[in-house]
Amino acid sequence: MRIFRRGRPPRSVLERLSAAGAWAFDWDGTLLDSIGRTFATYRVLFAELGVPFDEALFRRHQAPDWRQLYRAVGLPEERWAEADHRWLALYESEVSSLLPGAREALETLRARRVPLALVSGGQRRRVELELRANGLEGFFDALVHGDEVPRRKPDPASMTLAGRYLHVDPRRLVMVGDHPDDMRMAASAGALPIGVLSGTSDRRALRAAGARWTAESAEAVVRAALA
């Protein structure tokens, strides 16, 4: 009887990892330990706006396109700009740190001269602040922000743009992310979707969205790929 080893990628995935022309990473929940901070910020924001909100709702509707959460809680669209401005003010009062092992994983890939892209659904202003605070300013070869693409995740536009910036066919890209929308985006663009469990999504949701393999963290993905 064949025993499935969850900690090791299937051979077909390992082959694509070894042949990859570049790696792309999501930011929140994948490299940045921001999920708890994000929830706390929304809790304060929606309390100020008089909108009912709890952790169960957050986990069901949190997505790279934050407008999905606004819709889920019933926030009128004419108040979204106000909510965005206030959310940033609240969130930026404290800067999140990298997840354990995230820096080491990135440095390992850099040491091997692997081109790196950050493909985030977050706004440039906020993500650049966090990159500076965590010593990663200028670390990535390409940056794609959610407020600078015509269509946000899970649309493949961000993945396609990352490939264009890196001069790599999206089919030779690895995309590591913690949300089903990351997996759908990567799969739609032809990239290799790899899920991590460091965010709000579980293994089943990531696999259902197209993840070819799931690991506990971005560090675990890099370690398995280069073992």
Short mmCIF file of C-alpha atoms in Angstrom, two decimals:
data_model
loop_
_atom_site.label_atom_id
_atom_site.label_comp_id
_atom_site.label_asym_id
_atom_site.label_seq_id
_atom_site.Cartn_x
_atom_site.Cartn_y
_atom_site.Cartn_z
CA MET A 1 0.00 0.00 0.00
CA ARG A 2 1.34 3.41 -0.97
CA ILE A 3 1.68 5.87 1.88
CA PHE A 4 1.01 9.54 1.03
CA ARG A 5 3.65 11.82 2.52
CA ARG A 6 1.98 15.16 3.09
CA GLY A 7 5.28 16.91 3.80
CA ARG A 8 6.73 16.18 0.37
CA PRO A 9 5.40 17.50 -2.96
CA PRO A 10 4.36 15.03 -5.66
CA ARG A 11 7.02 14.31 -8.25
CA SER A 12 5.15 16.27 -10.93
CA VAL A 13 5.15 19.35 -8.67
CA LEU A 14 8.83 18.94 -7.81
CA GLU A 15 9.66 18.81 -11.52
CA ARG A 16 7.83 22.09 -12.14
CA LEU A 17 9.44 23.69 -9.11
CA SER A 18 12.92 22.76 -10.32
CA ALA A 19 12.16 24.06 -13.82
CA ALA A 20 10.57 27.32 -12.65
CA GLY A 21 11.88 30.52 -14.18
CA ALA A 22 10.81 32.64 -11.18
CA TRP A 23 8.85 32.54 -7.93
CA ALA A 24 5.99 34.82 -6.89
CA PHE A 25 4.64 35.25 -3.36
CA ASP A 26 1.51 36.69 -1.89
CA TRP A 27 2.13 39.06 1.02
CA ASP A 28 -0.53 38.99 3.78
CA GLY A 29 -0.70 35.62 5.50
CA THR A 30 2.01 34.17 3.25
CA LEU A 31 5.10 36.20 4.12
CA LEU A 32 3.65 38.78 6.53
CA ASP A 33 2.11 37.82 9.87
CA SER A 34 -0.80 40.21 9.35
CA ILE A 35 -3.98 38.16 9.68
CA GLY A 36 -4.55 38.88 13.37
CA ARG A 37 -3.73 42.55 12.85
CA THR A 38 -6.08 42.71 9.86
CA PHE A 39 -8.96 41.21 11.84
CA ALA A 40 -8.40 43.58 14.76
CA THR A 41 -8.38 46.55 12.39
CA TYR A 42 -11.65 45.51 10.74
CA ARG A 43 -13.22 44.95 14.14
CA VAL A 44 -12.47 48.53 15.20
CA LEU A 45 -13.43 49.94 11.79
CA PHE A 46 -16.83 48.24 11.60
CA ALA A 47 -17.58 49.08 15.23
CA GLU A 48 -17.01 52.75 14.40
CA LEU A 49 -19.27 52.42 11.35
CA GLY A 50 -21.97 50.60 13.32
CA VAL A 51 -21.68 47.44 11.20
CA PRO A 52 -22.05 43.97 12.83
CA PHE A 53 -18.85 41.95 12.49
CA ASP A 54 -17.19 38.92 14.07
CA GLU A 55 -14.31 36.50 13.48
CA ALA A 56 -16.49 33.88 11.79
CA LEU A 57 -17.61 36.42 9.20
CA PHE A 58 -14.03 37.56 8.72
CA ARG A 59 -12.77 34.03 8.05
CA ARG A 60 -15.58 33.33 5.59
CA HIS A 61 -15.15 36.48 3.53
CA GLN A 62 -11.57 37.75 3.96
CA ALA A 63 -10.00 37.89 0.48
CA PRO A 64 -7.24 39.71 -1.43
CA ASP A 65 -9.99 41.95 -2.82
CA TRP A 66 -11.12 43.51 0.45
CA ARG A 67 -14.30 44.83 -1.19
CA GLN A 68 -15.70 41.30 -0.89
CA LEU A 69 -15.75 41.80 2.88
CA TYR A 70 -17.45 45.19 2.52
CA ARG A 71 -20.17 43.54 0.46
CA ALA A 72 -20.52 40.68 2.93
CA VAL A 73 -21.13 42.99 5.90
CA GLY A 74 -23.52 45.15 3.89
CA LEU A 75 -21.44 48.33 3.85
CA PRO A 76 -22.93 50.70 1.24
CA GLU A 77 -20.60 51.27 -1.70
CA GLU A 78 -20.68 55.03 -1.24
CA ARG A 79 -18.90 54.51 2.11
CA TRP A 80 -16.08 52.30 0.78
CA ALA A 81 -13.64 55.17 0.17
CA GLU A 82 -14.24 56.44 3.71
CA ALA A 83 -13.73 52.91 5.08
CA ASP A 84 -10.51 52.46 3.08
CA HIS A 85 -9.06 55.71 4.42
CA ARG A 86 -9.95 54.89 8.02
CA TRP A 87 -8.75 51.26 7.72
CA LEU A 88 -5.31 52.38 6.58
CA ALA A 89 -5.08 54.93 9.40
CA LEU A 90 -5.93 52.26 11.96
CA TYR A 91 -3.77 49.54 10.45
CA GLU A 92 -0.67 51.70 10.02
CA SER A 93 -0.60 52.57 13.73
CA GLU A 94 1.32 49.28 14.10
CA VAL A 95 3.38 47.40 11.51
CA SER A 96 3.21 43.60 11.27
CA SER A 97 6.33 41.43 11.20
CA LEU A 98 7.30 38.65 8.82
CA LEU A 99 6.13 35.12 9.51
CA PRO A 100 8.77 32.78 11.00
CA GLY A 101 11.15 31.54 8.32
CA ALA A 102 9.83 33.86 5.60
CA ARG A 103 13.00 35.93 5.34
CA GLU A 104 15.20 32.85 5.29
CA ALA A 105 13.12 31.33 2.50
CA LEU A 106 13.42 34.46 0.37
CA GLU A 107 17.14 34.76 1.05
CA THR A 108 17.65 31.13 0.05
CA LEU A 109 16.01 31.75 -3.31
CA ARG A 110 17.93 35.01 -3.79
CA ALA A 111 21.21 33.21 -3.08
CA ARG A 112 20.37 30.92 -5.98
CA ARG A 113 19.60 33.94 -8.17
CA VAL A 114 15.95 33.02 -8.56
CA PRO A 115 13.91 36.05 -9.76
CA LEU A 116 11.27 36.98 -7.18
CA ALA A 117 7.95 38.80 -7.44
CA LEU A 118 5.56 40.01 -4.77
CA VAL A 119 1.96 39.72 -5.99
CA SER A 120 -0.22 41.32 -3.33
CA GLY A 121 -3.85 42.28 -3.21
CA GLY A 122 -2.91 45.10 -0.83
CA GLN A 123 -2.56 48.77 -1.59
CA ARG A 124 0.91 50.00 -2.60
CA ARG A 125 1.10 52.60 0.20
CA ARG A 126 0.54 50.02 2.92
CA VAL A 127 2.65 47.20 1.43
CA GLU A 128 5.64 49.46 0.76
CA LEU A 129 5.50 50.68 4.36
CA GLU A 130 5.61 47.07 5.58
CA LEU A 131 8.43 46.16 3.20
CA ARG A 132 10.53 49.05 4.54
CA ALA A 133 9.73 48.22 8.16
CA ASN A 134 10.78 44.60 7.64
CA GLY A 135 13.96 45.37 5.71
CA LEU A 136 12.70 44.07 2.36
CA GLU A 137 12.61 47.32 0.41
CA GLY A 138 14.13 46.63 -3.03
CA PHE A 139 14.33 42.90 -2.29
CA PHE A 140 11.89 41.76 -4.98
CA ASP A 141 12.55 42.00 -8.70
CA ALA A 142 8.90 42.85 -9.38
CA LEU A 143 6.02 44.24 -7.32
CA VAL A 144 2.34 43.96 -8.24
CA HIS A 145 -0.17 45.71 -5.98
CA GLY A 146 -3.90 45.19 -5.80
CA ASP A 147 -4.77 48.84 -6.37
CA GLU A 148 -2.67 49.04 -9.55
CA VAL A 149 -4.20 46.30 -11.68
CA PRO A 150 -7.38 46.56 -13.76
CA ARG A 151 -8.85 43.43 -12.15
CA ARG A 152 -7.91 42.04 -8.75
CA LYS A 153 -7.32 38.45 -7.72
CA PRO A 154 -8.59 35.85 -8.63
CA ASP A 155 -8.39 37.40 -12.10
CA PRO A 156 -5.05 36.34 -13.69
CA ALA A 157 -4.10 39.96 -14.51
CA SER A 158 -1.72 40.28 -11.52
CA MET A 159 0.02 37.00 -12.36
CA THR A 160 0.35 37.91 -16.02
CA LEU A 161 1.78 41.30 -15.07
CA ALA A 162 4.33 39.69 -12.74
CA GLY A 163 5.50 37.47 -15.59
CA ARG A 164 5.81 40.47 -17.87
CA TYR A 165 7.87 42.41 -15.30
CA LEU A 166 10.16 39.42 -14.80
CA HIS A 167 10.32 38.56 -18.52
CA VAL A 168 9.11 35.05 -17.69
CA ASP A 169 6.23 33.14 -19.24
CA PRO A 170 3.56 32.80 -16.50
CA ARG A 171 3.60 29.05 -17.13
CA ARG A 172 7.14 29.01 -15.68
CA LEU A 173 6.12 30.88 -12.54
CA VAL A 174 5.54 29.41 -9.09
CA MET A 175 2.86 31.22 -7.08
CA VAL A 176 2.87 30.73 -3.30
CA GLY A 177 -0.19 32.04 -1.47
CA ASP A 178 -2.48 31.47 1.48
CA HIS A 179 -5.88 32.18 -0.09
CA PRO A 180 -8.02 30.34 -2.65
CA ASP A 181 -8.01 33.48 -4.82
CA ASP A 182 -4.21 33.17 -5.09
CA MET A 183 -4.65 29.62 -6.33
CA ARG A 184 -7.37 30.54 -8.83
CA MET A 185 -5.32 33.43 -10.15
CA ALA A 186 -2.23 31.27 -10.64
CA ALA A 187 -4.12 28.42 -12.25
CA SER A 188 -5.90 30.77 -14.65
CA ALA A 189 -2.56 32.25 -15.74
CA GLY A 190 -0.94 28.82 -16.17
CA ALA A 191 1.41 29.26 -13.19
CA LEU A 192 2.01 26.58 -10.54
CA PRO A 193 -0.32 27.25 -7.54
CA ILE A 194 1.20 26.28 -4.18
CA GLY A 195 -0.88 26.88 -1.05
CA VAL A 196 0.32 27.63 2.47
CA LEU A 197 -1.63 27.23 5.71
CA SER A 198 -0.27 30.32 7.46
CA GLY A 199 -3.33 32.46 6.61
CA THR A 200 -7.08 31.99 7.03
CA SER A 201 -7.65 29.11 4.57
CA ASP A 202 -7.42 25.39 5.19
CA ARG A 203 -5.91 22.69 2.99
CA ARG A 204 -9.26 21.61 1.55
CA ALA A 205 -10.19 25.12 0.40
CA LEU A 206 -6.79 25.66 -1.19
CA ARG A 207 -6.87 22.35 -3.02
CA ALA A 208 -10.42 22.97 -4.23
CA ALA A 209 -9.24 26.30 -5.68
CA GLY A 210 -6.47 24.63 -7.66
CA ALA A 211 -3.46 24.29 -5.35
CA ARG A 212 -1.17 21.56 -6.69
CA TRP A 213 0.37 21.16 -3.25
CA THR A 214 -0.05 22.70 0.22
CA ALA A 215 2.51 23.23 2.96
CA GLU A 216 2.53 24.75 6.42
CA SER A 217 4.45 27.86 5.37
CA ALA A 218 6.40 29.57 2.62
CA GLU A 219 9.59 28.38 4.29
CA ALA A 220 8.35 24.79 4.11
CA VAL A 221 7.64 25.17 0.38
CA VAL A 222 11.15 26.44 -0.38
CA ARG A 223 12.77 23.84 1.84
CA ALA A 224 10.88 20.99 0.14
CA ALA A 225 11.56 22.38 -3.33
CA LEU A 226 15.31 22.62 -2.78
CA ALA A 227 15.79 19.50 -0.66
#
